[in-house]
XYZ file of C-alpha atoms in Angstrom:
697
model
C -76.373 124.095 30.757
C -74.069 122.003 32.924
C -74.190 124.547 35.747
C -77.954 124.851 35.426
C -78.377 121.085 35.752
C -76.096 120.978 38.796
C -77.969 123.866 40.430
C -81.381 122.300 39.851
C -80.150 118.971 41.203
C -78.819 120.633 44.325
C -82.123 122.445 44.905
C -84.076 119.197 44.449
C -81.903 117.447 47.025
C -82.217 120.247 49.553
C -86.006 120.185 49.104
C -86.168 116.428 49.562
C -87.359 115.816 45.998
C -86.357 112.672 44.114
C -83.523 113.039 41.637
C -84.262 111.518 38.254
C -81.256 110.879 36.026
C -79.467 114.154 36.701
C -76.700 114.189 34.114
C -73.156 115.381 34.634
C -69.970 115.160 32.658
C -68.247 113.356 35.517
C -69.893 111.392 38.324
C -67.485 110.737 41.192
C -68.509 108.105 43.709
C -66.714 108.643 47.017
C -66.001 111.714 49.142
C -62.362 110.862 49.829
C -59.446 113.211 49.246
C -59.246 111.636 45.786
C -62.905 112.376 45.109
C -62.469 116.069 45.883
C -59.232 116.334 43.884
C -60.908 114.727 40.859
C -63.866 117.101 41.043
C -61.642 120.171 41.292
C -59.624 119.089 38.263
C -62.753 118.459 36.184
C -64.141 121.872 37.080
C -60.872 123.571 36.219
C -61.024 121.892 32.805
C -64.489 123.312 32.208
C -66.573 120.207 32.873
C -69.406 119.521 35.305
C -68.496 117.102 38.102
C -70.637 115.812 40.948
C -69.551 114.019 44.103
C -71.944 111.317 45.278
C -70.855 109.612 48.473
C -71.915 107.697 51.567
C -69.796 110.147 53.533
C -71.074 113.109 55.502
C -67.579 114.540 55.898
C -65.287 115.086 52.932
C -61.629 114.114 52.718
C -61.547 110.468 53.757
C -58.564 109.642 55.955
C -56.918 113.003 55.301
C -59.624 114.603 57.450
C -60.326 111.570 59.656
C -57.236 111.706 61.850
C -54.378 110.840 59.513
C -52.578 114.115 60.074
C -49.057 112.675 60.025
C -48.837 112.572 56.241
C -46.999 109.575 54.811
C -45.295 111.787 52.269
C -42.209 109.843 51.238
C -40.287 111.878 48.658
C -42.168 115.171 48.737
C -40.544 116.411 45.538
C -42.801 114.116 43.477
C -46.009 115.443 45.040
C -47.466 118.056 42.708
C -50.704 119.442 41.347
C -53.838 119.566 43.486
C -52.247 117.245 46.020
C -49.491 119.747 46.788
C -52.042 122.563 46.722
C -53.955 120.824 49.521
C -50.856 120.834 51.741
C -50.129 124.442 50.781
C -53.623 125.509 51.828
C -53.071 123.823 55.187
C -49.832 125.758 55.574
C -51.754 128.975 54.937
C -54.299 127.965 57.575
C -51.603 127.659 60.228
C -50.133 131.064 59.381
C -53.199 132.588 61.051
C -52.931 133.403 64.743
C -56.510 132.291 65.350
C -55.611 128.756 64.182
C -53.668 128.234 67.406
C -56.263 127.788 70.129
C -54.553 125.397 72.513
C -50.953 126.532 72.184
C -48.759 129.318 70.907
C -47.630 128.902 67.316
C -44.331 127.006 67.826
C -42.513 128.772 65.000
C -44.238 126.061 62.938
C -41.458 123.673 63.938
C -43.287 120.368 64.379
C -41.640 117.203 63.050
C -43.245 115.243 60.224
C -42.598 112.013 58.379
C -39.907 112.539 55.765
C -39.093 116.111 56.830
C -40.441 119.045 58.770
C -44.128 119.041 59.529
C -44.232 122.669 58.366
C -41.961 123.381 55.431
C -41.654 127.143 55.132
C -39.474 126.893 52.041
C -42.134 125.084 50.000
C -44.966 126.586 52.078
C -46.558 123.211 52.792
C -47.915 121.646 55.983
C -47.630 117.875 56.378
C -49.031 117.687 59.910
C -52.478 119.028 60.717
C -55.670 118.688 62.728
C -58.629 116.779 61.245
C -60.999 119.750 61.219
C -58.419 121.906 59.430
C -58.075 119.353 56.644
C -61.830 118.963 56.324
C -62.227 122.720 55.990
C -59.766 122.756 53.084
C -61.828 120.134 51.269
C -65.036 122.046 51.987
C -63.394 125.220 50.717
C -62.485 123.434 47.492
C -66.060 122.345 46.742
C -67.497 125.708 47.756
C -64.969 127.685 45.739
C -65.611 125.628 42.608
C -69.354 125.262 43.245
C -69.138 121.475 43.081
C -72.417 119.743 43.988
C -71.993 117.120 46.699
C -74.668 114.566 47.565
C -73.867 113.055 50.954
C -75.245 109.991 52.687
C -75.741 108.305 49.293
C -75.049 104.571 49.287
C -74.675 102.667 46.044
C -77.236 99.853 45.862
C -74.510 97.225 46.146
C -76.877 94.423 47.095
C -78.464 94.804 43.664
C -75.509 95.516 41.342
C -77.596 95.293 38.163
C -79.767 98.063 39.562
C -76.833 99.980 41.020
C -74.962 100.349 37.737
C -76.730 100.628 34.413
C -74.483 99.781 31.488
C -74.917 99.677 27.761
C -72.268 97.292 26.570
C -69.039 98.322 28.296
C -70.259 101.848 29.048
C -71.763 103.003 32.339
C -74.868 105.098 31.764
C -75.936 105.788 35.344
C -75.569 104.713 38.950
C -78.450 104.327 41.422
C -78.388 104.704 45.172
C -80.216 102.566 47.737
C -82.565 105.480 48.305
C -83.525 105.496 44.624
C -81.605 108.550 43.388
C -80.009 108.078 39.987
C -76.987 109.939 38.607
C -76.206 109.834 34.921
C -72.878 110.847 33.450
C -70.524 110.632 30.543
C -67.651 109.500 32.733
C -67.391 107.910 36.188
C -64.688 107.737 38.854
C -64.533 105.283 41.743
C -62.923 107.323 44.531
C -63.825 104.946 47.375
C -61.301 103.095 49.503
C -63.364 99.936 49.137
C -63.749 99.836 45.328
C -67.538 99.591 45.502
C -68.310 101.177 42.133
C -65.775 99.195 40.138
C -67.120 95.939 41.602
C -70.738 96.838 40.862
C -69.706 97.807 37.321
C -68.355 94.313 36.662
C -64.696 95.326 36.587
C -62.162 92.644 37.539
C -60.623 92.963 40.987
C -58.847 90.962 43.644
C -58.831 90.852 47.454
C -56.054 89.740 49.751
C -52.493 88.753 48.928
C -51.217 87.248 45.694
C -48.681 84.440 45.497
C -45.150 85.764 45.044
C -44.814 83.750 41.842
C -47.787 85.460 40.190
C -45.877 88.642 39.375
C -42.322 87.594 40.213
C -42.371 89.362 43.594
C -40.611 88.649 46.884
C -42.774 90.462 49.468
C -46.293 89.272 48.636
C -48.387 86.472 50.110
C -47.973 85.126 53.636
C -45.043 86.805 55.393
C -43.739 85.051 58.501
C -40.037 85.557 57.819
C -40.387 89.268 57.078
C -42.666 89.939 60.060
C -39.924 91.193 62.360
C -41.477 94.545 63.243
C -44.315 95.093 65.746
C -43.590 91.614 67.033
C -43.952 90.037 70.491
C -40.458 90.395 71.949
C -40.147 88.982 74.552
C -42.443 86.148 73.505
C -45.819 85.674 75.158
C -47.913 82.595 75.803
C -50.972 82.271 73.495
C -53.183 80.075 75.683
C -56.075 81.092 77.922
C -54.236 79.395 80.785
C -50.508 79.921 80.203
C -48.723 76.676 79.401
C -52.018 74.780 78.993
C -52.849 74.065 75.327
C -55.994 72.277 76.442
C -57.376 75.617 77.720
C -57.556 76.887 74.123
C -56.060 79.856 72.363
C -56.837 83.426 73.332
C -59.177 85.345 70.975
C -58.088 86.115 67.411
C -55.125 83.713 67.353
C -54.983 81.140 64.543
C -53.562 77.650 64.868
C -51.042 78.368 62.087
C -50.069 81.015 59.556
C -52.058 79.097 56.954
C -49.267 78.296 54.542
C -45.703 78.891 53.458
C -44.110 82.309 52.997
C -45.086 83.801 49.663
C -48.283 81.751 49.410
C -51.508 83.566 48.485
C -54.431 84.055 50.829
C -57.547 86.221 51.055
C -56.823 87.883 54.393
C -56.563 91.677 54.578
C -54.111 93.795 56.553
C -55.535 95.284 59.738
C -57.607 98.465 60.028
C -57.861 100.997 62.823
C -59.057 104.500 63.603
C -56.344 107.153 63.676
C -57.084 108.688 67.063
C -56.825 112.422 67.622
C -55.813 112.604 71.281
C -54.862 115.411 73.626
C -53.665 116.004 77.175
C -55.235 119.468 77.410
C -57.714 119.105 80.316
C -60.263 121.544 78.880
C -60.304 119.702 75.548
C -59.995 116.121 76.766
C -62.665 113.408 76.636
C -61.637 110.480 78.895
C -61.580 106.923 77.591
C -64.479 105.067 79.174
C -64.839 101.335 79.616
C -66.763 100.120 76.541
C -69.949 98.109 76.739
C -69.472 94.332 76.717
C -65.798 94.751 77.634
C -64.094 91.341 77.593
C -60.746 91.139 79.457
C -59.690 88.171 77.303
C -59.380 90.530 74.336
C -56.535 92.355 76.086
C -54.816 89.462 77.858
C -52.026 89.336 75.250
C -51.531 93.064 75.728
C -51.137 92.688 79.494
C -48.786 89.722 79.147
C -46.658 91.700 76.722
C -46.487 94.641 79.145
C -45.583 92.330 82.023
C -42.815 90.849 79.868
C -41.321 94.320 79.400
C -42.770 95.568 76.102
C -42.910 99.370 76.031
C -43.545 100.120 72.347
C -47.318 100.467 72.535
C -48.393 102.916 69.830
C -47.146 105.686 67.570
C -48.124 109.114 68.890
C -47.283 111.783 66.311
C -47.444 115.414 67.399
C -50.037 117.572 65.658
C -50.766 121.291 66.076
C -52.660 122.497 69.144
C -51.284 119.787 71.423
C -53.130 117.044 69.572
C -51.947 113.782 68.079
C -52.290 111.441 65.183
C -52.204 108.163 67.116
C -51.465 105.075 65.061
C -50.829 101.412 65.660
C -47.351 100.597 66.931
C -45.882 97.601 68.717
C -47.030 93.976 68.891
C -50.460 94.670 70.416
C -51.891 98.067 69.661
C -54.659 99.933 67.853
C -54.891 97.574 64.867
C -57.795 95.166 65.381
C -55.986 92.309 63.651
C -58.469 89.947 62.022
C -61.467 92.119 62.823
C -61.787 93.447 59.277
C -61.796 90.317 57.108
C -65.486 90.607 56.238
C -65.580 94.381 55.833
C -65.205 94.783 52.051
C -67.917 92.328 51.020
C -70.212 93.218 53.908
C -73.489 95.103 53.584
C -73.523 98.759 54.590
C -75.207 97.814 57.861
C -72.611 95.150 58.581
C -69.809 97.588 57.803
C -71.175 99.947 60.443
C -71.110 97.079 62.936
C -67.516 96.167 62.029
C -66.461 99.799 62.413
C -68.132 99.983 65.813
C -66.257 96.834 66.855
C -63.000 98.530 65.892
C -63.958 101.622 67.872
C -64.735 99.536 70.959
C -61.478 97.614 70.491
C -59.416 100.804 70.573
C -61.462 102.341 73.361
C -61.010 99.159 75.378
C -57.273 99.176 74.701
C -56.875 102.696 76.057
C -59.154 102.014 79.027
C -57.126 98.909 79.878
C -53.888 100.857 79.608
C -55.139 103.546 81.960
C -57.044 101.416 84.468
C -56.064 97.747 84.638
C -54.025 97.032 87.812
C -51.743 94.658 85.888
C -50.402 97.533 83.787
C -46.985 98.521 85.188
C -47.194 101.797 87.076
C -44.604 103.551 84.908
C -46.670 102.744 81.818
C -49.938 103.782 83.407
C -48.463 107.118 84.465
C -47.143 107.763 80.952
C -50.598 107.343 79.381
C -52.892 108.501 82.196
C -53.499 112.027 80.883
C -54.480 111.125 77.337
C -58.025 111.438 76.053
C -59.816 112.120 72.791
C -59.897 115.695 71.518
C -63.288 117.171 72.412
C -63.288 119.630 69.509
C -62.762 116.930 66.853
C -65.311 114.457 65.418
C -68.132 115.754 67.566
C -70.810 113.764 65.733
C -68.933 110.416 65.877
C -68.117 110.156 69.580
C -64.753 111.851 68.887
C -63.539 108.878 66.849
C -62.760 109.591 63.206
C -65.635 109.681 60.745
C -63.792 107.143 58.582
C -62.016 103.951 59.582
C -58.578 103.439 58.026
C -59.328 101.054 55.165
C -55.687 100.335 54.452
C -56.630 98.041 51.609
C -59.849 97.115 49.876
C -60.488 95.744 46.438
C -57.704 96.222 43.914
C -58.614 96.457 40.262
C -57.018 93.934 37.893
C -56.424 95.636 34.572
C -54.195 95.002 31.577
C -51.409 96.689 33.547
C -50.777 95.625 37.148
C -48.339 97.702 39.179
C -46.084 95.345 41.149
C -43.096 95.284 43.471
C -40.868 95.222 40.378
C -42.365 98.526 39.201
C -41.873 100.072 42.639
C -38.230 99.020 42.461
C -37.913 100.393 38.877
C -36.853 96.972 37.621
C -39.786 96.844 35.195
C -40.540 99.787 32.933
C -43.497 102.115 33.476
C -44.058 103.528 29.975
C -46.911 106.012 30.623
C -46.488 107.724 34.003
C -49.447 109.653 35.437
C -47.904 110.279 38.845
C -45.270 109.083 41.268
C -45.124 107.114 44.478
C -42.166 106.768 46.818
C -43.258 105.437 50.191
C -42.037 102.193 51.744
C -43.744 99.003 50.551
C -45.664 98.697 53.761
C -48.205 96.210 55.038
C -49.584 96.038 58.545
C -50.020 92.677 60.227
C -52.699 90.413 58.817
C -53.126 87.769 61.514
C -51.924 86.324 64.801
C -50.919 82.696 64.956
C -49.459 80.010 67.183
C -45.809 79.184 66.615
C -43.684 76.518 68.269
C -40.103 77.665 68.765
C -37.090 75.346 68.346
C -36.814 75.095 72.138
C -40.404 73.795 72.308
C -42.103 76.911 73.629
C -45.578 77.745 72.301
C -45.806 81.475 71.562
C -48.018 83.996 69.789
C -46.639 85.615 66.639
C -47.930 88.375 64.384
C -47.812 87.796 60.626
C -47.966 90.059 57.606
C -46.007 93.186 58.497
C -43.603 94.221 55.719
C -41.586 97.443 55.595
C -39.206 97.584 52.647
C -38.232 100.784 50.863
C -38.390 100.902 47.061
C -35.019 102.655 46.889
C -36.396 105.876 45.437
C -39.436 107.426 43.795
C -41.112 105.417 41.042
C -43.652 106.250 38.308
C -47.204 104.859 38.300
C -48.542 103.906 34.904
C -51.676 105.165 33.157
C -52.735 101.531 32.775
C -53.070 101.181 36.548
C -56.018 103.630 36.749
C -58.098 102.399 33.786
C -59.919 99.033 33.627
C -59.762 96.532 30.812
C -61.456 98.074 27.790
C -63.696 95.025 27.385
C -65.096 95.623 30.887
C -65.679 99.376 31.027
C -64.761 102.274 28.723
C -65.784 105.250 30.883
C -64.521 104.470 34.398
C -61.248 105.476 36.055
C -60.036 104.174 39.418
C -57.426 106.274 41.268
C -57.705 104.703 44.741
C -58.355 100.979 44.271
C -56.018 100.971 41.285
C -54.572 97.971 39.476
C -51.809 96.857 41.787
C -50.511 93.863 43.668
C -50.937 93.755 47.433
C -47.363 94.665 48.306
C -47.051 97.385 45.663
C -50.313 98.868 46.903
C -48.644 99.068 50.307
C -46.514 101.849 48.858
C -49.146 103.465 46.622
C -51.835 103.665 49.334
C -50.866 107.096 50.641
C -53.188 110.093 50.675
C -50.913 112.364 48.590
C -50.710 109.657 45.913
C -54.478 109.144 45.881
C -54.947 112.841 45.133
C -52.251 112.705 42.445
C -53.867 109.733 40.707
C -57.311 111.300 41.085
C -56.236 114.445 39.275
C -54.794 112.269 36.505
C -57.976 110.172 36.406
C -60.184 113.252 36.083
C -57.955 114.654 33.355
C -58.215 111.342 31.504
C -62.015 111.349 31.831
C -62.345 114.930 30.574
C -60.049 114.298 27.609
C -62.039 111.164 26.765
C -65.180 113.342 26.590
C -63.387 115.949 24.481
C -62.076 113.396 21.985
C -65.074 111.063 22.046
C -62.979 108.026 22.922
C -62.763 105.354 25.594
C -60.591 106.265 28.565
C -58.151 103.559 27.485
C -57.671 105.334 24.124
C -56.877 108.817 25.435
C -53.729 110.102 23.704
C -51.023 109.727 26.336
C -48.811 112.438 24.841
C -51.636 114.959 25.158
C -52.522 113.668 28.621
C -48.954 114.002 29.906
C -48.684 117.517 28.494
C -51.877 118.588 30.267
C -50.799 116.984 33.543
C -47.451 118.775 33.460
C -49.169 122.052 32.662
C -51.327 121.529 35.770
C -48.346 120.940 38.034
C -48.320 117.150 38.118
C -44.966 115.351 38.239
C -44.931 112.748 35.475
C -41.244 112.632 34.607
C -37.979 112.932 36.492
C -34.634 111.111 36.634
C -35.037 107.744 38.376
C -32.762 106.138 40.902
C -31.139 102.883 39.758
C -33.254 99.746 40.145
C -33.501 98.469 43.717
C -33.126 94.741 43.481
C -35.016 92.673 46.050
C -33.726 90.236 48.589
C -32.803 86.909 46.994
C -33.926 83.736 48.808
C -30.881 81.598 49.600
C -32.529 78.523 48.048
C -32.280 80.135 44.594
C -28.499 80.629 44.757
C -25.999 78.189 43.225
C -23.059 76.641 45.034
C -22.576 76.056 48.748
C -24.455 78.626 50.817
C -24.405 79.709 54.455
C -26.671 82.617 55.425
C -26.194 84.699 58.565
C -29.085 82.826 60.211
C -26.918 79.684 60.202
C -23.715 81.375 61.365
C -22.239 81.492 64.879
C -22.191 84.981 66.369
C -19.805 86.426 68.921
C -21.054 89.611 70.569
C -24.295 91.461 69.897
C -25.324 91.825 66.232
C -28.455 93.613 65.059
C -30.825 92.223 62.438
C -31.975 94.691 59.762
C -33.703 94.693 56.385
C -33.552 98.328 55.317
C -30.977 97.854 52.565
C -30.696 95.765 49.442
C -29.308 93.816 47.775
C -29.245 91.042 50.318
C -29.822 87.317 50.679
C -32.904 86.232 52.591
C -35.161 88.332 54.755
C -32.439 90.261 56.559
C -28.771 90.822 57.250
C -26.977 91.663 60.492
C -24.649 94.513 61.441
C -22.417 95.408 64.381
C -24.016 98.852 64.919
C -20.488 100.289 64.561
C -19.716 99.223 68.124
C -17.623 96.576 69.845
C -14.679 96.641 67.447
C -12.582 93.541 67.947
C -15.176 91.934 70.229
C -17.679 90.826 67.610
C -17.421 88.238 64.857
C -19.543 86.035 62.610
C -18.334 82.499 61.855
C -19.668 80.631 58.796
C -19.104 76.889 58.365
C -19.801 75.443 54.908
C -19.757 71.690 54.147
C -17.180 70.570 51.546
C -18.030 67.182 50.020
C -15.348 67.233 47.336
C -11.825 68.645 47.644
C -10.953 71.322 45.135
C -10.670 75.000 44.297
C -13.570 77.238 45.250
C -14.307 80.895 44.733
C -15.267 82.455 48.085
C -17.884 85.201 47.837
C -19.675 87.318 50.442
C -22.859 89.380 50.076
C -23.484 92.793 51.597
C -25.391 96.004 50.860
C -23.084 98.992 50.396
C -23.644 102.337 52.116
C -21.676 105.409 53.147
C -21.721 104.359 56.806
C -20.040 100.994 56.105
C -16.493 100.116 57.159
C -13.804 100.258 54.477
C -11.476 97.802 56.236
C -13.474 94.722 57.237
C -11.082 91.820 57.958
C -12.314 88.419 56.784
C -10.567 85.153 57.619
C -10.718 82.258 55.142
C -9.668 78.960 56.759
C -8.428 77.060 53.688
C -6.422 73.864 53.107
C -3.076 75.663 53.368
C -3.912 77.842 56.362
C -5.766 80.987 57.341
C -5.833 83.853 54.853
C -7.053 87.359 55.721
C -8.773 89.520 53.123
C -9.805 93.149 53.761
C -13.123 94.278 52.293
C -14.417 97.804 51.610
C -18.173 97.622 52.262
C -18.785 101.168 51.077
C -18.285 100.078 47.485
C -20.637 98.010 45.325
C -19.958 94.235 45.569
C -17.592 93.504 42.687
C -18.947 90.171 41.424
C -22.562 90.841 40.445
C -23.714 93.698 42.631
C -24.816 91.244 45.331
C -21.662 89.259 46.089
C -18.040 90.377 46.362
C -15.295 87.932 45.419
C -12.698 87.343 48.128
C -10.549 85.091 45.908
C -10.113 81.395 45.087
C -8.905 78.919 47.695
C -8.173 75.206 48.027
C -10.375 73.293 50.474
C -10.131 69.723 51.720
C -13.266 67.644 52.422
C -14.964 68.665 55.648
C -15.916 72.238 56.542
C -14.745 75.470 55.018
C -14.685 78.264 57.598
C -15.101 81.980 56.860
C -15.047 84.485 59.729
C -16.048 88.151 59.493
C -14.074 90.077 62.125
C -14.407 93.598 63.536
C -10.814 94.291 64.607
C -9.941 97.940 63.944
C -12.951 98.594 61.684
C -13.964 102.172 60.881
C -17.722 101.839 60.412
C -20.652 99.461 60.234
C -19.821 95.850 59.384
C -22.441 93.916 57.436
C -22.727 90.129 57.643
C -25.113 88.446 55.237
C -24.351 85.351 53.172
C -21.204 83.412 52.218
C -21.149 81.481 48.935
C -18.625 78.931 47.618
C -18.535 78.228 43.867
C -16.520 75.265 42.578
C -13.962 76.215 39.935
């Protein structure tokens, strides 16, 4: 009966007849990679799914140019998600798949490992059309009905979603088609169905204090990457504040670090470019081109900036081109209205992003102010002619890096990513860096009085290992909806979502969401009441990874203001020689630490001066993050009351006091300044300089 209903519905659509309350077991709204994965899982479990989506092309970002898969720890990617990457590997085993180059022994680099892994038979780099074909093969193979170009009637939410109590009965499109089902899945990047269904959600960045996080909210201190170095002037006429700020620059960051706001990290199209002349579409000057939009870009180039974008190699001499550098493909600030906008307005916003990126590339290739070496390096690039032929060779989906995020009884946070808080009911794993792109540009006045433009919002902090994602993150509050699951816009804080929001994870959570929905139908219960033991057993049987040994908790950076005693961070120390700022490792104090890059032994030092108000005995402690590449013989001078003492520290080992600080001993200090100097004489590895702490005894 289910197949008969699906077949009749498909025939009615093809004939242009109105669809009246076609009923399915599972109605999936959204044609993303998650939407397809959910439908496949439902069909494999013997249920009737349908995909209803605004999209014409299936696969979301996985088929819209994001071919450099953000895979993280690939060992936790299982089930249908891994099958997708296996099918791509099979595609590239065929000689006919290599049109524009010889098969390079499948040795193309990828993120987190080889692009083609012949041991696991998976491909993590691929062309857009190849990915789309895999998704189309899935729906054809499993005879899954797909209704494309269907937009939920979001302007009339009471009409869009019919509910009886907390249960969705049907959803209605703007064109009038209605789809009834026993269970529903929101597989959109925007979270349109969950919002129309009255499910709680949030937009933007939470305050750090809300969930006890350190990387949420406004992030000026952490925004060290993709930054204007050297600095550039933000004014229309350099040095003239009265001339006004250049476009898209705010007067300030809008608050203190860690403070909440409603701004959203930047979007872009992932461009599929090529240098093959026969397959190249040149970048043309866009209509209504405004040179002011690219003035910051030109000033940055003139100042010496050469990190302009990330160009990842894909098969057939194509690319996945992503934002990279201080001024690049991200249209920072151009997406703030996207989520709450009408469908028509969203199209306009997407077109603005397309013109922004087209104008960027045209400027790079044609503006006479672009240094000749840069212009030569980028002159041969164009869009791939054989990709995205019905969308002007730009992807059919803009990269919605973040939309609505559901707020359920369980909210996945930074502390869950770090494995500090328990995740009792895993339905999948994540592992990628807690990553946010920049959110805004703002004016900043430096200590020397210069007015400069700064980017704000970029965070890139690793969780320290793979982490489980809880069942509670994909189901809403029971009081709000009992037959909806949300694998993409799941219940998560902004910064935790920065790690979750990867295509492999979306497919993982979608398979788990579909399994939950089917088991809820089988048992006649709300999705929240599905027996987790049975769910986990089914997921494991279907190849999902829901349990594995976890790395130890990865504790976050501790703000210096929260520490007791007398404190001097590396930002207040006096440096001799060149030291490099980094934030890859924890534990640490503050936003970063510095290291000597294992060079300049004996020529580099860090001098800390700490004020002593009262004479007495103090314990001297130093913070550092241990690692195998650290020096085992770091000499540290303590200038105490009775002279200079030298202590040798092994920075490969865990700090012996509390895991953050190592104790160097107790020393007598007279009133004035205590001096501690980290030296590099004769060291045998990287030397880390972070924070010095004095505790009165």
